[in-house]
Coordinates of C-alpha atoms and ligand atoms in Angstrom, one line a residue:
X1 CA 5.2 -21.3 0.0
X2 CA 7.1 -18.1 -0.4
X3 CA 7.1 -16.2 -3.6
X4 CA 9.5 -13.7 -5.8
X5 CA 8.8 -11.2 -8.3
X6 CA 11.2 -10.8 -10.6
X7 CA 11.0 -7.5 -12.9
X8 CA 13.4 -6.7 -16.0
X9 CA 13.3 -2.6 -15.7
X10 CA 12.7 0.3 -18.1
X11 CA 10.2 -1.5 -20.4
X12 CA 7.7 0.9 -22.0
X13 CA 4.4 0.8 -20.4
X14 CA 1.0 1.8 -22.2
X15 CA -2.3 1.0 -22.1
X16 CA -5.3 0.7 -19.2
X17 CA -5.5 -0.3 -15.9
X18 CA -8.5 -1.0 -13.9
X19 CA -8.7 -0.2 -10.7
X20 CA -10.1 -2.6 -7.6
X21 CA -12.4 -1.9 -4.7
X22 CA -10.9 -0.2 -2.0
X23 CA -9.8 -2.2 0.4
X24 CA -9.7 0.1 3.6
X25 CA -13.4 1.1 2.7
X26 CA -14.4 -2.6 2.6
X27 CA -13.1 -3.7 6.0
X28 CA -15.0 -2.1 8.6
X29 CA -17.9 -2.1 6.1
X30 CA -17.7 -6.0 6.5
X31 CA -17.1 -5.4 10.4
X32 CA -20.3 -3.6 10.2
X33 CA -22.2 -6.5 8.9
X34 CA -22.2 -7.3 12.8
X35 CA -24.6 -4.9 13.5
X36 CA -27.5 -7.2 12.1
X37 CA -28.6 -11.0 11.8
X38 CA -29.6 -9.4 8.5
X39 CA -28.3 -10.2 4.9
X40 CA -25.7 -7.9 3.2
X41 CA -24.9 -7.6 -0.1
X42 CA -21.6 -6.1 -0.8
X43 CA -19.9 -5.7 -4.2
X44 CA -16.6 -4.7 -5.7
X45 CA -14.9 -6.6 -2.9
X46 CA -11.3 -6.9 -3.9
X47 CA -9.9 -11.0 -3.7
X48 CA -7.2 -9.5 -1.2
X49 CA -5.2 -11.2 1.6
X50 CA -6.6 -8.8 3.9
X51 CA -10.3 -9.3 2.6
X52 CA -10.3 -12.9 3.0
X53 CA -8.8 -12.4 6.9
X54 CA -12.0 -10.2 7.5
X55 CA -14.5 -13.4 6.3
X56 CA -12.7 -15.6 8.1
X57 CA -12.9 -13.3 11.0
X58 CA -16.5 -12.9 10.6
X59 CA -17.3 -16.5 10.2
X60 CA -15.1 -17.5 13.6
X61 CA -17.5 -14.5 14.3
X62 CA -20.5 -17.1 13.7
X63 CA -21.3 -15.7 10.6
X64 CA -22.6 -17.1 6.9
X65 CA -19.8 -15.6 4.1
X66 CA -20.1 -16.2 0.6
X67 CA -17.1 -14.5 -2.0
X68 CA -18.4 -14.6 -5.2
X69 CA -16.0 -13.5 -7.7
X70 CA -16.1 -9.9 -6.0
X71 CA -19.4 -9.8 -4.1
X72 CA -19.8 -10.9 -0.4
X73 CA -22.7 -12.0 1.1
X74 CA -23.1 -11.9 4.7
X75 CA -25.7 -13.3 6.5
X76 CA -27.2 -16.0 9.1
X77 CA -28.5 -16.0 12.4
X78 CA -26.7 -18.1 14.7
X79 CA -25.8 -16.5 18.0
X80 CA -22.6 -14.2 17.6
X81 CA -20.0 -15.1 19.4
X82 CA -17.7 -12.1 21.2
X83 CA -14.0 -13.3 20.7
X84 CA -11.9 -11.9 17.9
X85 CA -8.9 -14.4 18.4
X86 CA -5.5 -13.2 18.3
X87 CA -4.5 -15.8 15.0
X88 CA -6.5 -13.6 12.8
X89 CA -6.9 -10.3 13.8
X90 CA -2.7 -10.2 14.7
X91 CA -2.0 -10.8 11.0
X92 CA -4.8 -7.7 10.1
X93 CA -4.9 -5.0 12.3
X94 CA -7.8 -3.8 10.5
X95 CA -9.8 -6.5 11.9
X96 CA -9.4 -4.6 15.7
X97 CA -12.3 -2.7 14.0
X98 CA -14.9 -5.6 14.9
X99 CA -14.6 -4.3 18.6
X100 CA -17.5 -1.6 18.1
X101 CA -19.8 -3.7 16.7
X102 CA -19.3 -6.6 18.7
X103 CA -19.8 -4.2 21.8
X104 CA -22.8 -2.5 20.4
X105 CA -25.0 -5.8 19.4
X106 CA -23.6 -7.9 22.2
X107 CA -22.8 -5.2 25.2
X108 CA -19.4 -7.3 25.2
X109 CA -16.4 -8.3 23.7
X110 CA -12.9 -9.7 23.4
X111 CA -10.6 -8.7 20.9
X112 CA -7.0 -9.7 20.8
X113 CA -4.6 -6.4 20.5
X114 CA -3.5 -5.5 17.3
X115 CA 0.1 -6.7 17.2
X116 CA 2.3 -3.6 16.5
X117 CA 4.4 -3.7 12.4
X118 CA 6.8 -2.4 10.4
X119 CA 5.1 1.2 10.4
X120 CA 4.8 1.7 13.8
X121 CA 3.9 0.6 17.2
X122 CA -0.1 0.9 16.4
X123 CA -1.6 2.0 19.4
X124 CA -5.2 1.6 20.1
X125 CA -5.8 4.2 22.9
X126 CA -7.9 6.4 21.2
X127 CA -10.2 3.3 20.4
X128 CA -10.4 2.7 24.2
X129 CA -10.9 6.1 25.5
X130 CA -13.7 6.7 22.9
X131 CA -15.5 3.7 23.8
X132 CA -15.0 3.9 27.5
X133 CA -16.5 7.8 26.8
X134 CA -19.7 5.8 26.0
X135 CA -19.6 3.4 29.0
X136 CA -17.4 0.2 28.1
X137 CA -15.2 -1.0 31.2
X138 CA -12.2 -2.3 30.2
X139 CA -9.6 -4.6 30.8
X140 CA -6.6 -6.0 28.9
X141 CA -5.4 -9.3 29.8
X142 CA -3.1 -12.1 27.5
X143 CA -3.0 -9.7 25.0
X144 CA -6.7 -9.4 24.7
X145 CA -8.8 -6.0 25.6
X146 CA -11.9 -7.3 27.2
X147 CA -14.8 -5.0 27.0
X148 CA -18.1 -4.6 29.0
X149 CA -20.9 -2.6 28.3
X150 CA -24.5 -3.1 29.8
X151 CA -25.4 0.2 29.7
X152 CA -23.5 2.4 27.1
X153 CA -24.9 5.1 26.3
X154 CA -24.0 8.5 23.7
X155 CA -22.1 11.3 24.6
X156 CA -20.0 13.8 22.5
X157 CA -16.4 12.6 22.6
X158 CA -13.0 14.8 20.9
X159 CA -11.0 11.4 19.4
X160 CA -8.1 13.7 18.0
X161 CA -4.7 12.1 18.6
X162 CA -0.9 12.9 18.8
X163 CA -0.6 12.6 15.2
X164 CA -4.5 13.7 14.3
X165 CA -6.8 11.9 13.6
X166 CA -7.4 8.0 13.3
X167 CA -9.3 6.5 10.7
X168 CA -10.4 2.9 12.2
X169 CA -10.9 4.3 15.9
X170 CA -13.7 6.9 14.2
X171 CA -15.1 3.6 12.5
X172 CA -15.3 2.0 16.0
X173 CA -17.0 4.6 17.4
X174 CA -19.6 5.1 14.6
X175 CA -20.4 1.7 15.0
X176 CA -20.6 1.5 18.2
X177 CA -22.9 4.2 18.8
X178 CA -25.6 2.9 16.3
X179 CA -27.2 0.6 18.4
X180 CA -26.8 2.3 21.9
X181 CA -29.4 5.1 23.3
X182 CA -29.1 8.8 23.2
X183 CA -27.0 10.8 20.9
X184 CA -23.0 10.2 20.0
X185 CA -20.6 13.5 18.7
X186 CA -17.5 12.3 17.6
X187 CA -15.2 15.3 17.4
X188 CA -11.9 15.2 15.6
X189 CA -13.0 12.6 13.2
X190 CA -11.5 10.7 10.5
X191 CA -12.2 12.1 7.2
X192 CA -11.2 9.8 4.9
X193 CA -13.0 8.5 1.8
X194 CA -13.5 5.5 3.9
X195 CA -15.0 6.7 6.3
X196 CA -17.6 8.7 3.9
X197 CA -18.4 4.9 2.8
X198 CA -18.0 3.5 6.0
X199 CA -21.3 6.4 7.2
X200 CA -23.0 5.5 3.7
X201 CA -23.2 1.6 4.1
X202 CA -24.7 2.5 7.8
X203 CA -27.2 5.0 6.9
X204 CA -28.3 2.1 4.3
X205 CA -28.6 -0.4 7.5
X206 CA -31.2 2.0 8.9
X207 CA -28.8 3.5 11.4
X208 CA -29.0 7.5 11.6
X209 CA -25.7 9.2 10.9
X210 CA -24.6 12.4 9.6
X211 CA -21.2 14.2 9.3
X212 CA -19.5 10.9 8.1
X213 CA -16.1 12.3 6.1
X214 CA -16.3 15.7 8.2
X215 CA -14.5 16.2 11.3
X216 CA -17.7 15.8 13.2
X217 CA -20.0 13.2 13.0
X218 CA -23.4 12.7 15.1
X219 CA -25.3 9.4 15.6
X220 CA -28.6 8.8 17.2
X221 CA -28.6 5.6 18.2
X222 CA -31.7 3.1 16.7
X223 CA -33.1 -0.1 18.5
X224 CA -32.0 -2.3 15.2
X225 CA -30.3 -2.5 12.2
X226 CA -31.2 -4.6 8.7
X227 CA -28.6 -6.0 5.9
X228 CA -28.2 -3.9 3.2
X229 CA -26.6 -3.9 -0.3
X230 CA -23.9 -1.2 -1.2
X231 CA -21.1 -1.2 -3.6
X232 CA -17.5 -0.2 -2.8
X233 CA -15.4 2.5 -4.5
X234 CA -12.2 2.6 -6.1
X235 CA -8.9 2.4 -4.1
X236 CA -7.4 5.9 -3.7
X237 CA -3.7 4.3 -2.6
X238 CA -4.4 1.6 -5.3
X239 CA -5.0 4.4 -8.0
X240 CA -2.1 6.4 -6.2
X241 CA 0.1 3.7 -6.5
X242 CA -0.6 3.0 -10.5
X243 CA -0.1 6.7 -11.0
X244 CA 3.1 6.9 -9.5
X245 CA 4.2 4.2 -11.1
X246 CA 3.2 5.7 -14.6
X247 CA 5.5 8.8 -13.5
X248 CA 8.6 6.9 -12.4
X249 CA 8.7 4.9 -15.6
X250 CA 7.5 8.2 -17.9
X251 CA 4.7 6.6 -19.0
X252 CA 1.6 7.4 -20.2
X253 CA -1.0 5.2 -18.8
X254 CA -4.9 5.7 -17.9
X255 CA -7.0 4.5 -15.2
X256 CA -10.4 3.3 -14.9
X257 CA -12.9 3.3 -12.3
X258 CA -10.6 5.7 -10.6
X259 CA -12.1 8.6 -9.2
X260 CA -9.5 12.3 -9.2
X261 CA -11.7 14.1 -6.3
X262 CA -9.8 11.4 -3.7
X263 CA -6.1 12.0 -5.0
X264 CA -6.3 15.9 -5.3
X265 CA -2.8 16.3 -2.4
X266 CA -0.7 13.6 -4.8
X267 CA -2.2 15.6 -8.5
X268 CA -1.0 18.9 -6.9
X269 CA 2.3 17.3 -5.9
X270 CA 2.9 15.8 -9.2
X271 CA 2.0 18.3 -11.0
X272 CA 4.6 20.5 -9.2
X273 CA 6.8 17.6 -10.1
X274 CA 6.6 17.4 -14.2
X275 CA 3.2 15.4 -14.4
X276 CA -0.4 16.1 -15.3
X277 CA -3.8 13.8 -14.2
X278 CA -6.3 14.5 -16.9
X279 CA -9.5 13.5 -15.0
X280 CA -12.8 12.6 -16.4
X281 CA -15.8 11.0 -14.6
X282 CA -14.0 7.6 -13.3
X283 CA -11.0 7.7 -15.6
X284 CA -7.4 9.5 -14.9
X285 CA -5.1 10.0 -17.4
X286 CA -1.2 10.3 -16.4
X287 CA 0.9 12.6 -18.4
X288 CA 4.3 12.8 -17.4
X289 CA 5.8 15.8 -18.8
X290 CA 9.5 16.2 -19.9
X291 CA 10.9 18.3 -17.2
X292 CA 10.9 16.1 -13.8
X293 CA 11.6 18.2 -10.5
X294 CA 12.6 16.9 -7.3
X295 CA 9.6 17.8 -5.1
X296 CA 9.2 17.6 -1.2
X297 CA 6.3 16.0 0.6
X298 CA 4.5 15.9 4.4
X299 CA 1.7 13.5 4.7
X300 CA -1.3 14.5 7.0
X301 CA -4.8 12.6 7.8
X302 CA -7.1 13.2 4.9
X303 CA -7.1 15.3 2.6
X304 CA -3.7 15.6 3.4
X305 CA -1.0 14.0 1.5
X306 CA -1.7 10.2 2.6
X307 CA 1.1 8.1 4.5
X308 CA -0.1 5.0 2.1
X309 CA 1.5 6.7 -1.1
X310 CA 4.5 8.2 0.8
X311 CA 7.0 5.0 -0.1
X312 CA 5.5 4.9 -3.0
X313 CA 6.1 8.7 -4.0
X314 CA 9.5 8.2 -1.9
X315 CA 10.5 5.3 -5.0
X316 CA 9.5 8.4 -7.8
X317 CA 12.4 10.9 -5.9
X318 CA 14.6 8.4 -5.8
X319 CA 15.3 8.2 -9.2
X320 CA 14.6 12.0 -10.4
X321 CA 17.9 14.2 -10.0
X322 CA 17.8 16.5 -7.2
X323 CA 17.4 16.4 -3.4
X324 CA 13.7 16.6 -1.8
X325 CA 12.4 15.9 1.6
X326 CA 9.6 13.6 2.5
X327 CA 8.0 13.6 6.2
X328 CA 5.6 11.7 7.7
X329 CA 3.9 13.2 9.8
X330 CA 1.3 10.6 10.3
X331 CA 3.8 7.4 10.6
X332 CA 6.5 9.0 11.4
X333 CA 9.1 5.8 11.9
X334 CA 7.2 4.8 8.0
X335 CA 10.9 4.3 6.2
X336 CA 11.6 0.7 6.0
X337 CA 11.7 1.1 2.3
X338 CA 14.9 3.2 2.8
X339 CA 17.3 0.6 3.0
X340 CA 16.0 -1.1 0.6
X341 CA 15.8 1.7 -1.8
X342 CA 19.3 2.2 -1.5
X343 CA 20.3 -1.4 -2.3
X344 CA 19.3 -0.4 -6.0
X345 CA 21.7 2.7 -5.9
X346 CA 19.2 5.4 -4.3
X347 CA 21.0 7.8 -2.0
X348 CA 18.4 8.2 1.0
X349 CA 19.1 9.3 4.4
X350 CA 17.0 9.5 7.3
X351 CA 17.0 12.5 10.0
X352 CA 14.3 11.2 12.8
X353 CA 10.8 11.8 10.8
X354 CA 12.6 13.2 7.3
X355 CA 14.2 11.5 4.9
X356 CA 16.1 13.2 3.0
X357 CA 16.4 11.6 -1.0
X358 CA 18.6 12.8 -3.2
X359 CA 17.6 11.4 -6.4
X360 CA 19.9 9.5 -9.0
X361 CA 19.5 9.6 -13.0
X362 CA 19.4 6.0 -12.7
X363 CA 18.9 3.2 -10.1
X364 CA 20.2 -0.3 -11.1
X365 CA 17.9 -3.6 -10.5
X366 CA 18.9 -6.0 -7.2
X367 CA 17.0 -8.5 -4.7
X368 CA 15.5 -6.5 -2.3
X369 CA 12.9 -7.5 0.4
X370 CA 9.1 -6.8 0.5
X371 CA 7.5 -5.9 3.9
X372 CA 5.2 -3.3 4.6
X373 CA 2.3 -3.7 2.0
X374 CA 3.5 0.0 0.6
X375 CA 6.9 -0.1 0.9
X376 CA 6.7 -3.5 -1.1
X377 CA 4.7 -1.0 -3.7
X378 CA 7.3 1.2 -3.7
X379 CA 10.0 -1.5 -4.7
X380 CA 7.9 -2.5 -7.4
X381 CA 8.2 0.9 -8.5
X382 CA 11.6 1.3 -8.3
X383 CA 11.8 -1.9 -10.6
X384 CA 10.1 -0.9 -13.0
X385 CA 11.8 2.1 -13.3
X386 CA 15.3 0.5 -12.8
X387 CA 18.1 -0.5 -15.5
X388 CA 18.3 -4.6 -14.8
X389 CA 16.5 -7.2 -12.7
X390 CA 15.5 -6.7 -9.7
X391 CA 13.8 -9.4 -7.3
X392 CA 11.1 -9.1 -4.8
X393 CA 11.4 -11.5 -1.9
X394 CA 8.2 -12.2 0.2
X395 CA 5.8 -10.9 -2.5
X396 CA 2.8 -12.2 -0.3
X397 CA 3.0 -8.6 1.8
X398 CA 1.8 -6.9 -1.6
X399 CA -1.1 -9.7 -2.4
X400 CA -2.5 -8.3 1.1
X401 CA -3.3 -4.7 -0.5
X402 CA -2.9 -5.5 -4.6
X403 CA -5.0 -7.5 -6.7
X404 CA -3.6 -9.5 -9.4
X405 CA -1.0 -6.7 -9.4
X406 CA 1.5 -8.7 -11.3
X407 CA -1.6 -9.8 -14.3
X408 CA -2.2 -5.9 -14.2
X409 CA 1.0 -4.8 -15.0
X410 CA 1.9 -7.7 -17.7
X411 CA -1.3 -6.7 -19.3
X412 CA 0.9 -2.6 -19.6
X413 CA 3.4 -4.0 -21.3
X414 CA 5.4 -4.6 -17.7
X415 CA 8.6 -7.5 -17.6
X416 CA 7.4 -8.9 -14.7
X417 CA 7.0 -12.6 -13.4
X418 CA 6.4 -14.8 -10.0
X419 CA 8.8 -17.8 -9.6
X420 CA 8.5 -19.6 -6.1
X421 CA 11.6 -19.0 -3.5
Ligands
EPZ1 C1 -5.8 3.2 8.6 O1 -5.1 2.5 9.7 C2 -5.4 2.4 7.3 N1 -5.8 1.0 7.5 C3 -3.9 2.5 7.1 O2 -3.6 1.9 5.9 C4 -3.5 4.0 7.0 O3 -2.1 4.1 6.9 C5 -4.0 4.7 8.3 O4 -5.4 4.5 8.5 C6 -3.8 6.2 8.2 O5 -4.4 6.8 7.0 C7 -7.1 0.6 7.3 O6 -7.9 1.5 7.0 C8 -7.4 -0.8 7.4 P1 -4.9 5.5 12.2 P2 -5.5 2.9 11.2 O7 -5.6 5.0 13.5 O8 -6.9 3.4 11.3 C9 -2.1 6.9 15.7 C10 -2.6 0.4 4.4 O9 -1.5 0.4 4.0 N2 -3.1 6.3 16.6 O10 -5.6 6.5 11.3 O11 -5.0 1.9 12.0 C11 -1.4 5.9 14.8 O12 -0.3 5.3 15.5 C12 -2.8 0.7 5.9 O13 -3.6 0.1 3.8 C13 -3.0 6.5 18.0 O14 -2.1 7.2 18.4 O15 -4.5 4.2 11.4 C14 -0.9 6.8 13.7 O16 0.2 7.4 14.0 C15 -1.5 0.9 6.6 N3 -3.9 6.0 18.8 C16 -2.1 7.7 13.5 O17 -2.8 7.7 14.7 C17 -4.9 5.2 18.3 O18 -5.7 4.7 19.2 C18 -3.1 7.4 12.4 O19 -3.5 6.0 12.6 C19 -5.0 5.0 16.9 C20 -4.1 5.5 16.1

């Protein structure tokens, strides 16, 4: 049934927040479970929409899941079967990142086509031409790329796109080049945190990787692969999200298990706003200062500015006095949060891939809609921040990305509370 948040703004917020497993490091890293018969053990899982999605996924897969609290167990050796059907993997695109193991361990493979949302149309044609660079045939038909590979074998492939470079096509290809012969150069590679863990959780399966989070990453490809136990990191866009929260409602808030060295684009930025991250060992503390500048932002593939904290950071000019520009450079029709911004008295327009905010002293509370998992971030920020209630329609967008966001941000003193529709 649906659900509504319902926040009463411009409550003080103190205290601690504790930050989940990332949940773009966890996907493929359960997609890569494929790669063996053998068990893996992997912990800090966030209880996410999109985490449970995956399990199913890999258990319509012909896999053994247990979710433990936050520790996933994957294992069994019943034959795998080689269709991803289209009812799970068009409500996750993340889960088109079971095509490269699939092809690797069973030389085939039928995934349904990630179904394009409200960030973009999603294209998956770097995916294709990196795997067809190592041999797969392909064909799409019903919606469904059908892959063939007998004989794939590695080569030294340049996967940089049109807007740079994409983080779950490099995890395709890594994984798909573990269990193939010869030797695989990906060029152009993602180099995202994820994909650091994504290399890290392989290596630990036996297969031989280097380069993972560089822009080029070289795999020799190994005859098998065992289970292994790993446990994931923080979330970067979590901790991002948290942070800019604490600097649209001027509060001073720490983090735990968050780790600095992954948000060094959004401390620059904010610092260049009016706020300071003190950063110790897993712990970030968010100072906002008194002096709060409108500041301008582009987002890039990592370590760029990332487009997963650019509605929320959007939500943080909205309501600071001055005009800034924010560009997305890596999703650039990423502005559905716009209109619903301005519902609460922002003053955003959009010029093709700007938007130009010119920020209010105050926005005032109203129902607005969730949708995009960070958009619907970003309206929780503008709530917060907001004189009056405001309403969040369709809250289960956010519960794909946040966990137990609404518990974490009671437990901060937050006015916040989920009544059904
Ligand atoms: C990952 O998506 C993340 N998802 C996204 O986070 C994130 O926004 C994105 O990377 C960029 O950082 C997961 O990790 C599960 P891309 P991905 O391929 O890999 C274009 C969230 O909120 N492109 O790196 O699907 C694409 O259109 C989600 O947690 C092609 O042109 O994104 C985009 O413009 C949202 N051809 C750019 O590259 C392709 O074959 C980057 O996309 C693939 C992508």
């Amino acid at each position: 049934m649906l659900e509504k948040l319902v926040i009463e703004g411009q409550h003080p917020l103190k205290g601690t927040v504790e930050i989940s497993g990332s949940k773009n490091a966890v996907l493929p890293i359960l997609a890569a479970t494929l790669l063996t018969e053998g068990t893996s053990i992997i912990e800090n899982v966030p209880r996410l929409r999109d985490t449970l999605t995956m399990i199913a996924l890999l258990r319509s897969l012909g896999k053994d899941v247990d979710f433990t609290k936050n520790t996933v167990t994957v294992g069994g050796n019943k034959p795998l079967k080689h269709i991803a059907e289209y009812k799970l993997v068009s409500t996750m695109r993340g889960s088109f990142c079971v095509l490269g193991p699939l092809l690797a361990k069973l030389k085939k493979a039928k995934v349904s086509l990630p179904g394009g949302c409200v960030i973009g149309v999603r294209p998956v044609d770097l995916h294709l031409k990196g795997l067809k660079s190592l041999g797969v045939k392909f064909e799409v038909d019903g919606g469904y790329v059908i892959g063939d590979g007998p004989r794939m074998k590695g080569c030294q492939i340049y996967l940089g796109g049109v807007f740079g470079s994409s983080v779950l096509a490099t995890a395709n290809l890594m994984m798909a080049a573990t269990l193939i012969k010869g030797e695989t150069v990906i060029d152009s590679a993602a180099c995202e945190p994820e994909i650091y863990d994504l290399g890290c959780f392989l290596s630990k399966m036996g297969a031989q990787i280097t380069g993972h989070g560089t822009p080029r990453i070289i795999i020799q490809g190994v005859k098998e692969l065992k289970g292994a136990h790993y446990r994931i990191g923080p979330d970067r866009v979590e901790a991002g999200t948290y942070i800019l929260l604490a600097a649209a409602t001027k509060s001073t808030l720490t983090l735990k298990n968050a780790d600095c060295s992954q948000l060094v684009a959004l401390k620059d930025k904010l610092e260049e706003h009016g706020v300071e991250l003190q950063c110790e060992l897993q712990t970030i503390v968010v100072k906002p200062k008194f002096i709060r500048r409108p500041t301008s932002i582009t987002t890039y593939p990592y370590p760029g500015f990332p487009t997963d904290l650019q509605a929320q950071f959007m939500a943080l000019m909205a309501n600071t006095p001055g005009v800034s520009v924010i560009t997305d450079k890596v999703f650039p029709d990423r502005f559905i949060h716009i209109a619903e911004l301005n519902r609460m008295g922002a003053q955003i327009r959009r010029e093709g891939s700007i938007a130009v905010v010119e920020g209010v002293r105050v926005l005032h509370g109203a129902p607005v809609m969730a949708s995009d998992l960070r958009a619907s971030a970003a309206l929780v920020i503008a709530g917060l921040a907001a004189k009056g209630k405001t309403e969040i329609h369709r809250v289960y967008h956010l519960e794909r990305g946040y966990e137990g966001m609404e518990h974490k941000l009671q437990k901060i003193g937050a006015k916040i509370t989920r009544v059904k529709e």
